[in-house]
Amino acid sequence: MSSHHFVKEQQEPALVILDTTGIHFDQIAPLLEWVPTVLVSQEEAYTVISWGIKIDLILADLEFQKSNFHLLEEQYPVKFLGVKEGQFLEESLQYLIATKHSAANIIGFDHRNLYKLESMLEFLDLVVWDGNIRYFPVKTGQFRKWFTSCTIQLYALENTLIEIRNTAGSRIIPIKHATMVNVPEGISEFHSKGIFWIGEIFNIET
């Protein structure tokens, strides 16, 4: 039996894989280090299995469950989590809350819909991967971090104002879609009146 299935205590962020388009295994591998609970949408089940990742729950509608019942034996102790009307993300988050998880990494969620996750941030700490960009929320409206010289993406509702302070000075950014910001090496501070998300770009060699 894989060590992946020793008893879990929900202390590590769960891994929810919705879509692997534009995602490389090298991005996911570090997230598996501490043996998280892994939930995968039915469309990505075989891709994730081919990566050698042990799945705990496959988010699946009734038709998929009937057609792929053999997975319950072949990938034991995987289970199906029933999903209706394509509500894969909603069902996975409700499951994680019900099982007292405190955090999750979500793979393959469109960053343009990040605002739809904000009602869940009271219950779960969420990090989202969309392609090669990793998004994390700033729930308090204030954040500081050391960056290498790089480009980041800021995401919030359109026209949200975010102030950035660093060695390049202080400026206020009005958020539009795909608001890309260059930050110098060193500490950058961010201030806003509401929730916003910071996207960090990861270049993965293929």
C-alpha atoms as a printed R data frame, in Angstrom:
    type eleno elety resid chain resno       x      y       z
1   ATOM     1    CA   MET     A     1   0.000  0.000   0.000
2   ATOM     2    CA   SER     A     2   1.290  3.451  -0.861
3   ATOM     3    CA   SER     A     3   2.391  5.614   2.045
4   ATOM     4    CA   HIS     A     4  -0.072  8.101   0.596
5   ATOM     5    CA   HIS     A     5  -2.817  6.226   2.408
6   ATOM     6    CA   PHE     A     6  -1.572  6.302   5.960
7   ATOM     7    CA   VAL     A     7  -4.087  7.972   8.249
8   ATOM     8    CA   LYS     A     8  -4.505 11.647   7.440
9   ATOM     9    CA   GLU     A     9  -5.347 14.296   9.969
10  ATOM    10    CA   GLN     A    10  -6.551 17.006   7.571
11  ATOM    11    CA   GLN     A    11  -3.680 19.246   8.712
12  ATOM    12    CA   GLU     A    12  -2.100 19.613   5.283
13  ATOM    13    CA   PRO     A    13  -3.800 21.473   2.418
14  ATOM    14    CA   ALA     A    14  -5.946 19.143   0.350
15  ATOM    15    CA   LEU     A    15  -5.346 18.951  -3.397
16  ATOM    16    CA   VAL     A    16  -8.320 19.498  -5.715
17  ATOM    17    CA   ILE     A    17  -7.530 18.811  -9.386
18  ATOM    18    CA   LEU     A    18 -10.241 20.141 -11.687
19  ATOM    19    CA   ASP     A    19  -8.377 20.592 -14.981
20  ATOM    20    CA   THR     A    20  -4.820 19.709 -15.998
21  ATOM    21    CA   THR     A    21  -4.735 21.860 -19.147
22  ATOM    22    CA   GLY     A    22  -1.513 23.866 -19.036
23  ATOM    23    CA   ILE     A    23  -0.490 22.106 -15.805
24  ATOM    24    CA   HIS     A    24   2.688 20.048 -15.489
25  ATOM    25    CA   PHE     A    25   3.293 17.299 -12.948
26  ATOM    26    CA   ASP     A    26   6.342 19.237 -11.730
27  ATOM    27    CA   GLN     A    27   3.984 21.941 -10.457
28  ATOM    28    CA   ILE     A    28   1.907 19.466  -8.497
29  ATOM    29    CA   ALA     A    29   4.681 17.244  -7.149
30  ATOM    30    CA   PRO     A    30   5.744 19.599  -4.303
31  ATOM    31    CA   LEU     A    31   2.121 19.781  -3.127
32  ATOM    32    CA   LEU     A    32   2.128 16.005  -2.579
33  ATOM    33    CA   GLU     A    33   5.071 16.012  -0.189
34  ATOM    34    CA   TRP     A    34   2.956 15.975   2.969
35  ATOM    35    CA   VAL     A    35   0.419 13.417   1.769
36  ATOM    36    CA   PRO     A    36  -2.638 15.589   1.205
37  ATOM    37    CA   THR     A    37  -6.168 14.391   0.587
38  ATOM    38    CA   VAL     A    38  -6.489 14.321  -3.226
39  ATOM    39    CA   LEU     A    39  -9.787 14.992  -5.011
40  ATOM    40    CA   VAL     A    40  -9.957 14.823  -8.820
41  ATOM    41    CA   SER     A    41 -12.706 15.638 -11.312
42  ATOM    42    CA   GLN     A    42 -13.856 12.746 -13.465
43  ATOM    43    CA   GLU     A    43 -12.390 14.264 -16.651
44  ATOM    44    CA   GLU     A    44  -8.908 14.289 -15.155
45  ATOM    45    CA   ALA     A    45  -8.967 10.988 -13.243
46  ATOM    46    CA   TYR     A    46  -7.013  8.986 -15.811
47  ATOM    47    CA   THR     A    47  -4.461 11.744 -16.386
48  ATOM    48    CA   VAL     A    48  -3.779 11.991 -12.653
49  ATOM    49    CA   ILE     A    49  -3.563  8.204 -12.323
50  ATOM    50    CA   SER     A    50  -1.031  8.180 -15.188
51  ATOM    51    CA   TRP     A    51   1.090 10.612 -13.163
52  ATOM    52    CA   GLY     A    52   1.299  8.016 -10.407
53  ATOM    53    CA   ILE     A    53  -0.737 10.074  -7.952
54  ATOM    54    CA   LYS     A    54  -2.962  8.126  -5.573
55  ATOM    55    CA   ILE     A    55  -6.450  9.625  -5.570
56  ATOM    56    CA   ASP     A    56  -8.704  9.630  -2.509
57  ATOM    57    CA   LEU     A    57 -11.916 10.819  -4.156
58  ATOM    58    CA   ILE     A    58 -13.035 11.057  -7.776
59  ATOM    59    CA   LEU     A    59 -15.655 13.766  -8.253
60  ATOM    60    CA   ALA     A    60 -18.041 12.006 -10.602
61  ATOM    61    CA   ASP     A    61 -21.580 11.997 -11.926
62  ATOM    62    CA   LEU     A    62 -23.644  8.826 -11.898
63  ATOM    63    CA   GLU     A    63 -22.850  7.915 -15.511
64  ATOM    64    CA   PHE     A    64 -19.092  8.081 -14.919
65  ATOM    65    CA   GLN     A    65 -19.420  6.033 -11.749
66  ATOM    66    CA   LYS     A    66 -21.310  3.289 -13.567
67  ATOM    67    CA   SER     A    67 -18.867  3.225 -16.504
68  ATOM    68    CA   ASN     A    68 -15.746  3.303 -14.358
69  ATOM    69    CA   PHE     A    69 -16.725  1.181 -11.392
70  ATOM    70    CA   HIS     A    70 -13.548 -0.869 -11.912
71  ATOM    71    CA   LEU     A    71 -11.506  2.069 -10.610
72  ATOM    72    CA   LEU     A    72 -12.775  1.409  -7.098
73  ATOM    73    CA   GLU     A    73 -10.877 -1.885  -7.107
74  ATOM    74    CA   GLU     A    74  -7.931 -0.937  -9.323
75  ATOM    75    CA   GLN     A    75  -7.199  2.259  -7.406
76  ATOM    76    CA   TYR     A    76  -8.311  1.098  -3.952
77  ATOM    77    CA   PRO     A    77  -9.042  2.790  -1.585
78  ATOM    78    CA   VAL     A    78 -10.305  5.487  -3.954
79  ATOM    79    CA   LYS     A    79 -13.981  6.420  -3.614
80  ATOM    80    CA   PHE     A    80 -16.467  8.314  -5.736
81  ATOM    81    CA   LEU     A    81 -17.964 11.592  -4.539
82  ATOM    82    CA   GLY     A    82 -21.249 12.118  -6.339
83  ATOM    83    CA   VAL     A    83 -21.596 15.316  -8.371
84  ATOM    84    CA   LYS     A    84 -24.632 16.685 -10.177
85  ATOM    85    CA   GLU     A    85 -24.778 19.312 -12.926
86  ATOM    86    CA   GLY     A    86 -21.005 19.652 -13.140
87  ATOM    87    CA   GLN     A    87 -20.642 21.134  -9.659
88  ATOM    88    CA   PHE     A    88 -17.175 19.647  -9.171
89  ATOM    89    CA   LEU     A    89 -15.607 22.560  -7.321
90  ATOM    90    CA   GLU     A    90 -18.634 23.219  -5.130
91  ATOM    91    CA   GLU     A    91 -18.913 19.579  -4.067
92  ATOM    92    CA   SER     A    92 -15.197 19.296  -3.346
93  ATOM    93    CA   LEU     A    93 -15.134 22.390  -1.143
94  ATOM    94    CA   GLN     A    94 -18.264 21.348   0.741
95  ATOM    95    CA   TYR     A    95 -16.670 17.961   1.350
96  ATOM    96    CA   LEU     A    96 -13.459 19.516   2.657
97  ATOM    97    CA   ILE     A    97 -15.361 21.799   5.008
98  ATOM    98    CA   ALA     A    98 -17.498 18.895   6.267
99  ATOM    99    CA   THR     A    99 -14.381 16.792   6.928
100 ATOM   100    CA   LYS     A   100 -12.721 19.663   8.794
101 ATOM   101    CA   HIS     A   101  -9.935 20.439   6.358
102 ATOM   102    CA   SER     A   102  -8.607 23.945   6.770
103 ATOM   103    CA   ALA     A   103  -6.894 24.549   3.435
104 ATOM   104    CA   ALA     A   104  -6.735 23.413  -0.190
105 ATOM   105    CA   ASN     A   105  -4.723 23.866  -3.364
106 ATOM   106    CA   ILE     A   106  -7.032 24.037  -6.390
107 ATOM   107    CA   ILE     A   107  -5.533 23.017  -9.726
108 ATOM   108    CA   GLY     A   108  -7.038 24.212 -12.993
109 ATOM   109    CA   PHE     A   109  -9.521 26.877 -11.912
110 ATOM   110    CA   ASP     A   110 -10.052 29.913 -14.151
111 ATOM   111    CA   HIS     A   111  -8.593 32.920 -12.316
112 ATOM   112    CA   ARG     A   112 -11.294 35.132 -13.812
113 ATOM   113    CA   ASN     A   113 -13.687 33.401 -11.390
114 ATOM   114    CA   LEU     A   114 -11.578 33.817  -8.259
115 ATOM   115    CA   TYR     A   115 -14.167 36.149  -6.761
116 ATOM   116    CA   LYS     A   116 -16.560 33.172  -6.635
117 ATOM   117    CA   LEU     A   117 -14.269 31.560  -4.061
118 ATOM   118    CA   GLU     A   118 -14.237 34.481  -1.667
119 ATOM   119    CA   SER     A   119 -17.284 33.325   0.294
120 ATOM   120    CA   MET     A   120 -15.344 30.137   1.102
121 ATOM   121    CA   LEU     A   121 -12.288 31.924   2.493
122 ATOM   122    CA   GLU     A   122 -13.948 32.115   5.903
123 ATOM   123    CA   PHE     A   123 -13.763 28.316   6.080
124 ATOM   124    CA   LEU     A   124 -10.761 27.353   3.921
125 ATOM   125    CA   ASP     A   125  -7.404 28.849   3.036
126 ATOM   126    CA   LEU     A   126  -7.293 28.493  -0.739
127 ATOM   127    CA   VAL     A   127  -4.488 28.681  -3.277
128 ATOM   128    CA   VAL     A   128  -5.377 28.425  -6.958
129 ATOM   129    CA   TRP     A   129  -3.283 27.295  -9.926
130 ATOM   130    CA   ASP     A   130  -4.400 28.491 -13.370
131 ATOM   131    CA   GLY     A   131  -1.822 27.368 -15.924
132 ATOM   132    CA   ASN     A   132   1.593 28.500 -14.732
133 ATOM   133    CA   ILE     A   133   0.283 31.148 -12.329
134 ATOM   134    CA   ARG     A   134  -0.292 30.477  -8.639
135 ATOM   135    CA   TYR     A   135  -2.860 32.773  -6.986
136 ATOM   136    CA   PHE     A   136  -3.252 33.330  -3.277
137 ATOM   137    CA   PRO     A   137  -5.775 35.617  -1.557
138 ATOM   138    CA   VAL     A   138  -5.015 38.609   0.621
139 ATOM   139    CA   LYS     A   139  -8.026 38.441   2.888
140 ATOM   140    CA   THR     A   140  -7.176 41.365   5.156
141 ATOM   141    CA   GLY     A   141  -6.364 43.774   2.324
142 ATOM   142    CA   GLN     A   142  -2.778 44.138   3.558
143 ATOM   143    CA   PHE     A   143   0.240 42.022   2.656
144 ATOM   144    CA   ARG     A   144   4.016 42.243   2.458
145 ATOM   145    CA   LYS     A   145   6.455 39.825   0.872
146 ATOM   146    CA   TRP     A   146  10.000 39.625  -0.435
147 ATOM   147    CA   PHE     A   147  10.064 39.054  -4.193
148 ATOM   148    CA   THR     A   148  12.814 38.514  -6.704
149 ATOM   149    CA   SER     A   149  12.638 41.008  -9.566
150 ATOM   150    CA   CYS     A   150   9.592 39.667 -11.416
151 ATOM   151    CA   THR     A   151   6.150 40.300 -12.854
152 ATOM   152    CA   ILE     A   152   3.080 39.428 -10.787
153 ATOM   153    CA   GLN     A   153  -0.615 39.583 -11.528
154 ATOM   154    CA   LEU     A   154  -3.112 41.349  -9.308
155 ATOM   155    CA   TYR     A   155  -6.706 40.170  -9.429
156 ATOM   156    CA   ALA     A   156  -9.760 41.745  -7.812
157 ATOM   157    CA   LEU     A   157 -13.090 43.103  -8.892
158 ATOM   158    CA   GLU     A   158 -12.605 45.639 -11.653
159 ATOM   159    CA   ASN     A   159 -11.709 49.171 -10.479
160 ATOM   160    CA   THR     A   160 -10.512 47.948  -7.080
161 ATOM   161    CA   LEU     A   161  -7.619 50.175  -5.978
162 ATOM   162    CA   ILE     A   162  -4.446 48.521  -4.673
163 ATOM   163    CA   GLU     A   163  -1.524 50.519  -3.327
164 ATOM   164    CA   ILE     A   164   1.950 49.029  -3.801
165 ATOM   165    CA   ARG     A   165   5.002 50.230  -1.880
166 ATOM   166    CA   ASN     A   166   8.550 49.057  -2.554
167 ATOM   167    CA   THR     A   167  11.985 50.369  -3.487
168 ATOM   168    CA   ALA     A   168  10.514 51.681  -6.751
169 ATOM   169    CA   GLY     A   169   8.234 53.991  -4.746
170 ATOM   170    CA   SER     A   170   4.541 54.042  -3.968
171 ATOM   171    CA   ARG     A   171   1.761 53.818  -6.533
172 ATOM   172    CA   ILE     A   172  -1.944 53.040  -6.679
173 ATOM   173    CA   ILE     A   173  -3.070 50.466  -9.236
174 ATOM   174    CA   PRO     A   174  -6.675 50.447 -10.506
175 ATOM   175    CA   ILE     A   175  -7.423 46.807 -11.242
176 ATOM   176    CA   LYS     A   176  -8.426 45.760 -14.739
177 ATOM   177    CA   HIS     A   177  -8.442 42.268 -16.199
178 ATOM   178    CA   ALA     A   178  -4.963 40.693 -16.167
179 ATOM   179    CA   THR     A   179  -3.346 43.558 -14.315
180 ATOM   180    CA   MET     A   180   0.353 42.729 -14.558
181 ATOM   181    CA   VAL     A   181   2.777 44.576 -12.293
182 ATOM   182    CA   ASN     A   182   6.583 44.573 -12.270
183 ATOM   183    CA   VAL     A   183   8.080 44.428  -8.787
184 ATOM   184    CA   PRO     A   184  11.763 44.969  -7.957
185 ATOM   185    CA   GLU     A   185  13.792 42.602  -5.811
186 ATOM   186    CA   GLY     A   186  13.038 43.171  -2.152
187 ATOM   187    CA   ILE     A   187  10.010 43.741   0.054
188 ATOM   188    CA   SER     A   188   6.766 44.878  -1.574
189 ATOM   189    CA   GLU     A   189   3.776 45.971   0.480
190 ATOM   190    CA   PHE     A   190   0.193 45.845  -0.760
191 ATOM   191    CA   HIS     A   191  -2.802 47.694   0.650
192 ATOM   192    CA   SER     A   192  -6.455 47.630  -0.395
193 ATOM   193    CA   LYS     A   193  -9.847 48.060   1.234
194 ATOM   194    CA   GLY     A   194 -11.002 44.573   0.294
195 ATOM   195    CA   ILE     A   195  -9.940 41.080  -0.698
196 ATOM   196    CA   PHE     A   196  -7.588 40.732  -3.633
197 ATOM   197    CA   TRP     A   197  -5.410 37.992  -5.117
198 ATOM   198    CA   ILE     A   198  -1.737 37.941  -6.055
199 ATOM   199    CA   GLY     A   199  -0.628 35.716  -8.912
200 ATOM   200    CA   GLU     A   200   2.968 34.496  -9.077
201 ATOM   201    CA   ILE     A   201   4.244 33.150 -12.392
202 ATOM   202    CA   PHE     A   202   6.170 29.872 -12.394
203 ATOM   203    CA   ASN     A   203   8.193 28.919 -15.442
204 ATOM   204    CA   ILE     A   204   8.267 25.135 -15.741
205 ATOM   205    CA   GLU     A   205  10.712 23.503 -18.131
206 ATOM   206    CA   THR     A   206   8.978 20.981 -20.392
